Short mmCIF file of C-alpha atoms in Angstrom, two decimals:
data_model
loop_
_atom_site.label_atom_id
_atom_site.label_comp_id
_atom_site.label_asym_id
_atom_site.label_seq_id
_atom_site.Cartn_x
_atom_site.Cartn_y
_atom_site.Cartn_z
CA MET F 47 113.64 81.72 128.04
CA PRO F 48 113.42 85.18 129.65
CA PRO F 49 111.89 88.05 127.64
CA MET F 50 114.21 89.58 125.09
CA SER F 51 115.35 93.00 126.30
CA LYS F 52 117.26 94.14 123.23
CA ILE F 53 115.38 93.84 119.96
CA ALA F 54 116.35 94.86 116.44
CA VAL F 55 114.59 94.81 113.10
CA ILE F 56 116.82 94.74 110.03
CA GLY F 57 115.20 96.22 106.94
CA THR F 58 113.24 99.46 106.61
CA GLY F 59 110.60 98.27 104.16
CA GLY F 60 106.97 98.54 105.11
CA TRP F 61 106.71 95.11 106.75
CA GLY F 62 109.87 95.42 108.82
CA THR F 63 108.87 98.91 109.95
CA ALA F 64 105.35 97.75 110.84
CA ILE F 65 106.71 94.96 113.07
CA ALA F 66 109.21 97.36 114.63
CA ALA F 67 106.45 99.88 115.35
CA LEU F 68 104.23 97.19 116.85
CA ILE F 69 106.94 96.04 119.25
CA ALA F 70 107.98 99.62 120.05
CA ALA F 71 104.56 100.33 121.53
CA ASP F 72 105.78 98.48 124.64
CA ALA F 73 109.56 98.12 124.30
CA SER F 74 112.61 99.83 122.85
CA VAL F 75 113.38 98.65 119.31
CA LEU F 76 116.23 99.41 116.93
CA LEU F 77 115.29 99.57 113.23
CA TRP F 78 118.30 99.30 110.93
CA GLY F 79 118.38 100.23 107.25
CA ARG F 80 121.19 100.34 104.71
CA ASP F 81 119.96 103.50 102.95
CA ALA F 82 121.17 106.35 105.15
CA THR F 83 119.03 108.92 103.31
CA LYS F 84 115.86 106.89 103.84
CA VAL F 85 116.78 106.21 107.46
CA THR F 86 117.32 109.91 108.12
CA ALA F 87 113.97 110.77 106.57
CA ILE F 88 112.12 108.16 108.66
CA ALA F 89 113.86 109.31 111.83
CA HIS F 90 113.10 112.96 111.10
CA THR F 91 109.46 112.66 110.01
CA ARG F 92 108.59 109.70 112.28
CA THR F 93 106.67 108.23 109.36
CA HIS F 94 107.36 105.65 106.65
CA PRO F 95 106.58 106.22 102.95
CA ASP F 96 104.53 103.00 102.80
CA LEU F 97 102.77 103.67 106.13
CA THR F 98 102.04 107.34 105.71
CA ASP F 99 99.18 107.60 108.21
CA ILE F 100 101.11 105.88 111.02
CA ALA F 101 103.15 107.90 113.53
CA LEU F 102 106.12 105.81 114.61
CA PRO F 103 106.40 105.26 118.40
CA ALA F 104 108.97 107.14 120.43
CA HIS F 105 110.63 103.86 121.48
CA LEU F 106 111.45 103.06 117.85
CA HIS F 107 115.03 104.14 117.08
CA VAL F 108 116.10 104.22 113.42
CA THR F 109 119.72 103.94 112.32
CA ALA F 110 122.03 103.08 109.44
CA ASP F 111 124.93 102.44 111.85
CA ALA F 112 125.57 98.68 111.94
CA THR F 113 127.62 98.92 115.13
CA GLN F 114 124.43 99.71 117.05
CA LEU F 115 123.22 96.15 116.39
CA LYS F 116 125.90 94.59 118.59
CA ASP F 117 123.72 94.16 121.69
CA ALA F 118 120.57 92.84 120.00
CA GLU F 119 119.39 89.54 121.47
CA LEU F 120 116.47 89.01 119.09
CA ILE F 121 116.58 90.12 115.47
CA PHE F 122 113.74 90.26 112.95
CA TRP F 123 115.07 89.96 109.40
CA ALA F 124 113.03 92.00 106.89
CA VAL F 125 115.49 92.39 104.01
CA PRO F 126 114.26 91.50 100.49
CA THR F 127 115.26 87.94 99.65
CA GLN F 128 117.57 88.75 96.73
CA HIS F 129 119.55 91.21 98.89
CA THR F 130 119.72 89.01 101.98
CA ARG F 131 123.09 87.39 101.27
CA THR F 132 124.85 90.70 100.67
CA ILE F 133 123.35 92.45 103.70
CA ALA F 134 123.84 89.47 106.01
CA THR F 135 127.49 89.19 105.00
CA GLN F 136 127.92 92.90 105.72
CA LEU F 137 126.23 92.75 109.11
CA ALA F 138 127.57 89.41 110.38
CA PRO F 139 130.60 90.93 112.20
CA HIS F 140 128.30 93.30 114.09
CA LEU F 141 125.82 90.73 115.45
CA ARG F 142 126.02 88.80 118.69
CA ALA F 143 126.91 85.17 117.98
CA ASP F 144 123.99 83.96 120.10
CA ALA F 145 121.35 86.37 118.79
CA GLY F 146 118.30 84.58 117.42
CA VAL F 147 117.02 85.68 114.01
CA MET F 148 113.40 85.43 112.86
CA SER F 149 112.98 85.89 109.12
CA LEU F 150 110.09 88.03 107.87
CA SER F 151 111.28 87.76 104.25
CA LYS F 152 109.30 85.66 101.76
CA GLY F 153 111.10 84.28 98.75
CA LEU F 154 113.74 81.95 97.35
CA GLU F 155 117.21 83.16 96.38
CA HIS F 156 117.12 82.77 92.61
CA THR F 157 120.83 81.94 92.21
CA SER F 158 121.06 79.21 94.87
CA LEU F 159 117.36 78.17 95.21
CA LEU F 160 117.78 78.52 98.99
CA ARG F 161 115.17 79.71 101.44
CA VAL F 162 116.02 82.87 103.38
CA THR F 163 116.87 81.01 106.59
CA GLU F 164 119.25 78.80 104.61
CA VAL F 165 120.97 81.92 103.24
CA LEU F 166 121.17 83.33 106.77
CA ALA F 167 122.66 80.08 108.08
CA ALA F 168 125.35 80.28 105.40
CA THR F 169 126.20 83.92 106.11
CA LEU F 170 125.53 84.46 109.82
CA GLY F 171 126.89 81.17 111.13
CA ALA F 172 125.39 78.78 113.67
CA ARG F 173 122.65 80.53 115.62
CA PRO F 174 118.90 80.06 116.25
CA LEU F 175 117.00 80.79 113.03
CA GLY F 176 113.25 80.86 112.53
CA VAL F 177 110.53 82.23 110.29
CA LEU F 178 107.43 84.34 110.88
CA ALA F 179 104.71 84.24 108.21
CA GLY F 180 100.99 84.48 107.60
CA PRO F 181 98.45 86.90 106.11
CA SER F 182 99.88 90.20 107.25
CA HIS F 183 99.89 93.30 105.10
CA ALA F 184 102.10 95.91 106.69
CA LEU F 185 99.65 98.81 106.70
CA GLU F 186 96.89 96.81 108.39
CA VAL F 187 99.27 95.50 111.06
CA ALA F 188 100.68 98.98 111.66
CA ARG F 189 97.14 100.31 112.09
CA GLY F 190 96.40 97.70 114.72
CA GLN F 191 93.90 95.77 112.62
CA PRO F 192 93.53 92.09 113.60
CA ALA F 193 95.94 89.56 112.07
CA CYS F 194 97.21 86.06 112.76
CA LEU F 195 100.79 84.89 112.19
CA VAL F 196 102.65 81.62 112.66
CA ALA F 197 106.18 81.38 114.07
CA ALA F 198 108.37 78.37 113.36
CA GLY F 199 111.90 77.45 114.36
CA PRO F 200 113.78 76.36 117.50
CA ASP F 201 111.46 76.11 120.50
CA ALA F 202 113.08 78.87 122.57
CA LEU F 203 113.20 81.33 119.65
CA THR F 204 109.60 80.58 118.68
CA ALA F 205 108.42 80.95 122.27
CA ALA F 206 110.20 84.29 122.64
CA THR F 207 108.65 85.56 119.40
CA VAL F 208 105.15 84.46 120.37
CA SER F 209 105.54 86.02 123.83
CA LEU F 210 106.70 89.31 122.32
CA LEU F 211 104.11 89.70 119.55
CA HIS F 212 101.02 87.90 120.85
CA ALA F 213 99.09 90.89 122.13
CA ARG F 214 96.30 93.30 121.29
CA ALA F 215 95.13 92.66 117.71
CA LEU F 216 97.92 90.27 116.73
CA ARG F 217 97.43 86.56 117.41
CA LEU F 218 100.41 84.20 117.16
CA TYR F 219 100.49 80.48 116.52
CA SER F 220 103.57 78.28 116.68
CA SER F 221 104.63 75.51 114.31
CA SER F 222 107.27 72.80 114.26
CA ASP F 223 107.39 72.93 110.44
CA ALA F 224 109.81 75.73 109.62
CA VAL F 225 110.41 74.41 106.09
CA GLY F 226 106.71 74.38 105.26
CA VAL F 227 106.01 77.79 106.77
CA GLU F 228 108.89 79.38 104.90
CA LEU F 229 108.19 77.64 101.60
CA ALA F 230 104.50 78.57 101.71
CA GLY F 231 105.37 82.21 102.37
CA ALA F 232 107.71 82.23 99.40
CA LEU F 233 105.61 80.47 96.79
CA LYS F 234 102.30 82.21 97.50
CA ASN F 235 103.82 85.28 95.84
CA VAL F 236 104.19 83.37 92.58
CA ILE F 237 100.56 82.27 92.59
CA ALA F 238 99.49 85.84 93.38
CA ILE F 239 101.12 87.05 90.16
CA ALA F 240 99.13 84.45 88.22
CA ALA F 241 95.93 85.42 90.06
CA GLY F 242 96.55 89.08 89.27
CA ILE F 243 97.05 88.31 85.59
CA GLY F 244 93.77 86.39 85.46
CA GLU F 245 91.94 89.14 87.32
CA GLY F 246 93.36 91.83 85.05
CA LEU F 247 92.21 89.91 81.99
CA GLY F 248 88.71 89.58 83.41
CA LEU F 249 88.80 85.78 83.46
CA GLY F 250 86.31 85.70 86.33
CA ASP F 251 85.89 84.35 89.83
CA ASN F 252 85.85 80.71 88.75
CA ALA F 253 89.24 81.01 87.08
CA LYS F 254 90.73 82.84 90.06
CA ALA F 255 89.46 80.23 92.51
CA ALA F 256 90.90 77.49 90.31
CA MET F 257 94.24 79.28 90.07
CA ILE F 258 94.49 79.62 93.85
CA THR F 259 93.40 76.02 94.50
CA ARG F 260 95.75 74.49 91.96
CA GLY F 261 98.49 76.87 93.07
CA LEU F 262 98.14 75.59 96.61
CA ALA F 263 98.35 72.02 95.25
CA GLU F 264 101.69 72.64 93.57
CA ILE F 265 103.06 74.44 96.63
CA ARG F 266 102.07 71.41 98.71
CA ARG F 267 103.68 68.98 96.24
CA LEU F 268 107.01 70.77 96.43
CA GLY F 269 106.67 71.03 100.19
CA ARG F 270 106.26 67.27 100.51
CA ALA F 271 109.43 66.73 98.49
CA LEU F 272 111.34 69.05 100.83
CA GLY F 273 110.03 67.40 104.00
CA ALA F 274 107.28 69.86 104.93
CA GLN F 275 104.05 68.83 106.62
CA ASP F 276 100.83 68.86 104.59
CA ALA F 277 98.89 70.50 107.42
CA THR F 278 101.08 73.61 107.21
CA PHE F 279 99.68 74.46 103.79
CA SER F 280 96.14 74.48 105.18
CA GLY F 281 97.15 76.96 107.87
CA MET F 282 98.02 80.62 108.24
CA ALA F 283 101.29 80.47 106.30
CA GLY F 284 99.66 78.39 103.58
CA VAL F 285 96.11 79.07 102.46
CA GLY F 286 95.82 82.08 104.80
CA ASP F 287 98.67 84.05 103.29
CA LEU F 288 97.85 82.81 99.79
CA LEU F 289 94.29 84.17 99.93
CA THR F 290 95.36 87.56 101.27
CA THR F 291 98.09 87.95 98.68
CA CYS F 292 95.86 86.95 95.78
CA TYR F 293 92.89 89.14 96.71
CA SER F 294 94.14 92.21 98.56
CA ASN F 295 94.65 95.59 96.94
CA HIS F 296 97.81 95.89 99.06
CA GLY F 297 99.50 92.89 97.37
CA ARG F 298 102.56 93.81 95.30
CA ASN F 299 102.65 90.48 93.48
CA ARG F 300 98.97 90.66 92.56
CA ALA F 301 99.63 94.23 91.38
CA LEU F 302 102.45 92.96 89.17
CA GLY F 303 100.06 90.45 87.64
CA LEU F 304 97.48 93.16 86.99
CA ALA F 305 100.14 95.28 85.26
CA ILE F 306 101.21 92.36 83.09
CA ALA F 307 97.58 91.84 82.09
CA ARG F 308 97.45 95.51 81.02
CA GLY F 309 100.28 94.78 78.63
CA GLU F 310 103.16 96.30 80.60
CA ASN F 311 106.60 94.77 80.16
CA PRO F 312 107.29 92.90 83.42
CA LEU F 313 111.06 93.42 83.38
CA GLU F 314 110.72 97.15 82.75
CA LEU F 315 108.11 97.33 85.47
CA LEU F 316 110.33 95.51 87.99
CA ALA F 317 113.20 97.87 87.20
CA ARG F 318 111.21 100.95 88.15
CA LEU F 319 109.22 99.66 91.14
CA HIS F 320 110.27 101.15 94.49
CA THR F 321 108.85 98.07 96.24
CA VAL F 322 109.76 94.44 95.69
CA ALA F 323 107.48 91.84 94.10
CA GLU F 324 109.37 88.81 95.39
CA GLY F 325 107.40 86.36 93.26
CA ALA F 326 109.07 87.59 90.08
CA TRP F 327 112.37 86.06 91.17
CA THR F 328 110.98 83.23 93.24
CA CYS F 329 109.09 81.79 90.26
CA ARG F 330 112.34 80.92 88.49
CA ALA F 331 113.87 79.46 91.63
CA ALA F 332 110.73 77.43 92.35
CA VAL F 333 110.70 75.93 88.86
CA ALA F 334 114.37 74.98 89.14
CA LEU F 335 113.76 73.50 92.59
CA GLY F 336 110.84 71.53 91.21
CA LEU F 337 113.00 70.12 88.42
CA ARG F 338 115.64 69.14 90.97
CA HIS F 339 113.05 67.14 92.93
CA HIS F 340 111.01 65.94 89.93
CA ILE F 341 107.96 67.96 90.96
CA GLU F 342 105.64 69.62 88.43
CA LEU F 343 104.89 73.30 89.04
CA PRO F 344 102.77 74.26 86.03
CA ILE F 345 101.55 77.64 87.28
CA ALA F 346 104.98 78.74 88.51
CA SER F 347 106.45 77.57 85.19
CA GLN F 348 104.06 79.73 83.17
CA VAL F 349 104.54 82.76 85.41
CA ALA F 350 108.31 82.43 84.94
CA SER F 351 107.85 82.03 81.20
CA VAL F 352 105.74 85.20 80.95
CA ILE F 353 108.11 87.30 83.06
CA TRP F 354 111.51 86.06 81.94
CA ASP F 355 110.93 84.55 78.46
CA ALA F 356 108.41 87.11 77.16
CA THR F 357 105.81 84.42 76.54
CA PRO F 358 102.49 86.03 75.62
CA VAL F 359 99.98 85.73 78.45
CA ALA F 360 97.40 84.16 76.13
CA ASP F 361 99.87 81.40 75.24
CA ALA F 362 100.66 80.74 78.91
CA ILE F 363 96.98 80.40 79.76
CA ALA F 364 96.42 78.11 76.78
CA ARG F 365 99.26 75.86 77.95
CA LEU F 366 97.71 75.54 81.41
CA LEU F 367 94.27 74.72 80.02
CA ALA F 368 95.68 72.23 77.50
CA ARG F 369 97.38 70.08 80.13
CA THR F 370 96.39 66.42 80.06
CA PRO F 371 93.40 65.57 82.32
CA LYS F 372 94.40 63.93 85.58
CA GLU F 373 93.06 62.78 88.90
CA GLU F 374 92.96 65.63 91.40
CA ASP F 375 95.64 65.14 94.02
CA ALA F 376 95.31 66.29 97.62
#
C-alpha cells in the first residue's frame, strides 16, 4: 500500500491531538473536533489545554468543519467511547467510503457492550477498521518521549499505520489479534480504577500488585471467550498498557480511583470532570459481557458496584478477599 497522503484525526482530546501533532511533524494532518469554541482556541493559540507545554506543528490544521474530512484516506478515531456512535453517525456522510479508520479510543459502549471498532462498523459501513493501543500517555508522546504501540486490523491498514508512526521515539508493533488488542485497551481502565482505590486507601504495594495481576487474569478470561489470543495480554496492549495506567500520575482512571478512596462521590465527580475516565462506563459493560459469556470478572464487578450502586469501598474489598480459595489460572 502506498503511503497515505491525506490524514485526519477525529477528536481533539489530548491523545488524538498528540497523535496528530506527532504525524504533523512530517506531513499535513487535519484535526477535527465537534466543539467549535475549543477548536478555535487550539487553532489560535497553537496549544492544547492538556498539552500546555507543546507547540502544535504548522502542518497541523484544526477544524470543526466536517466537510473538510472528505479527502482523508487514513483516519485516526480519538472520540470518547460513549460518544462514538453519535459522532460517527454525524460524520459518516462526509467520509470517503474507502478510508481506513484506526481507533485510538479505549472502552466498551455501555448500552450495547460493543467495542469501538464494532460501533464504527455499524455506523460507518464496510471499510478497513483497526485499533492502535499500548502504554501511551498523551503528554509523553507529544513531548517525544519513547513509547511502544501495537497496531491491529487488516494487513494493509496496519502496515500503513506502522509505516506512518514508526519513527523517532515511537516504536510500532503489529498484531493479528484486533479483538484482544482492543479488549485489553478497554478493560485496563477498569483495573486502574481499582488500583487507584487501593493506593488511595494505603493498602500497600502487595495489594496493588495483586490487583493488577488478578485484573489481568480476568481480562484474559474474557478475551478467551471472545476469541482473543492469550499472548496479546502479555504484550504492549495488555500488561504494558495496564501497568502504565495503574501506576502513572497521568492516568485518569487511576485518578478516579484515588478520588473515590478520598470519599468523593464517583457520579458527582464524573459529572464535573473535563476529561473522560472511560473505565467508569466500561466496568458495567464488561460485567454484562462477562455474564453473557459466563465469565467471572470479580474486580470489574466490584468497581461497577462502588461507582454505580454506591457500595462502600470497604464492603467491595471485603467481598474480593472473601472469595472462595481456588487454583490460580493462567
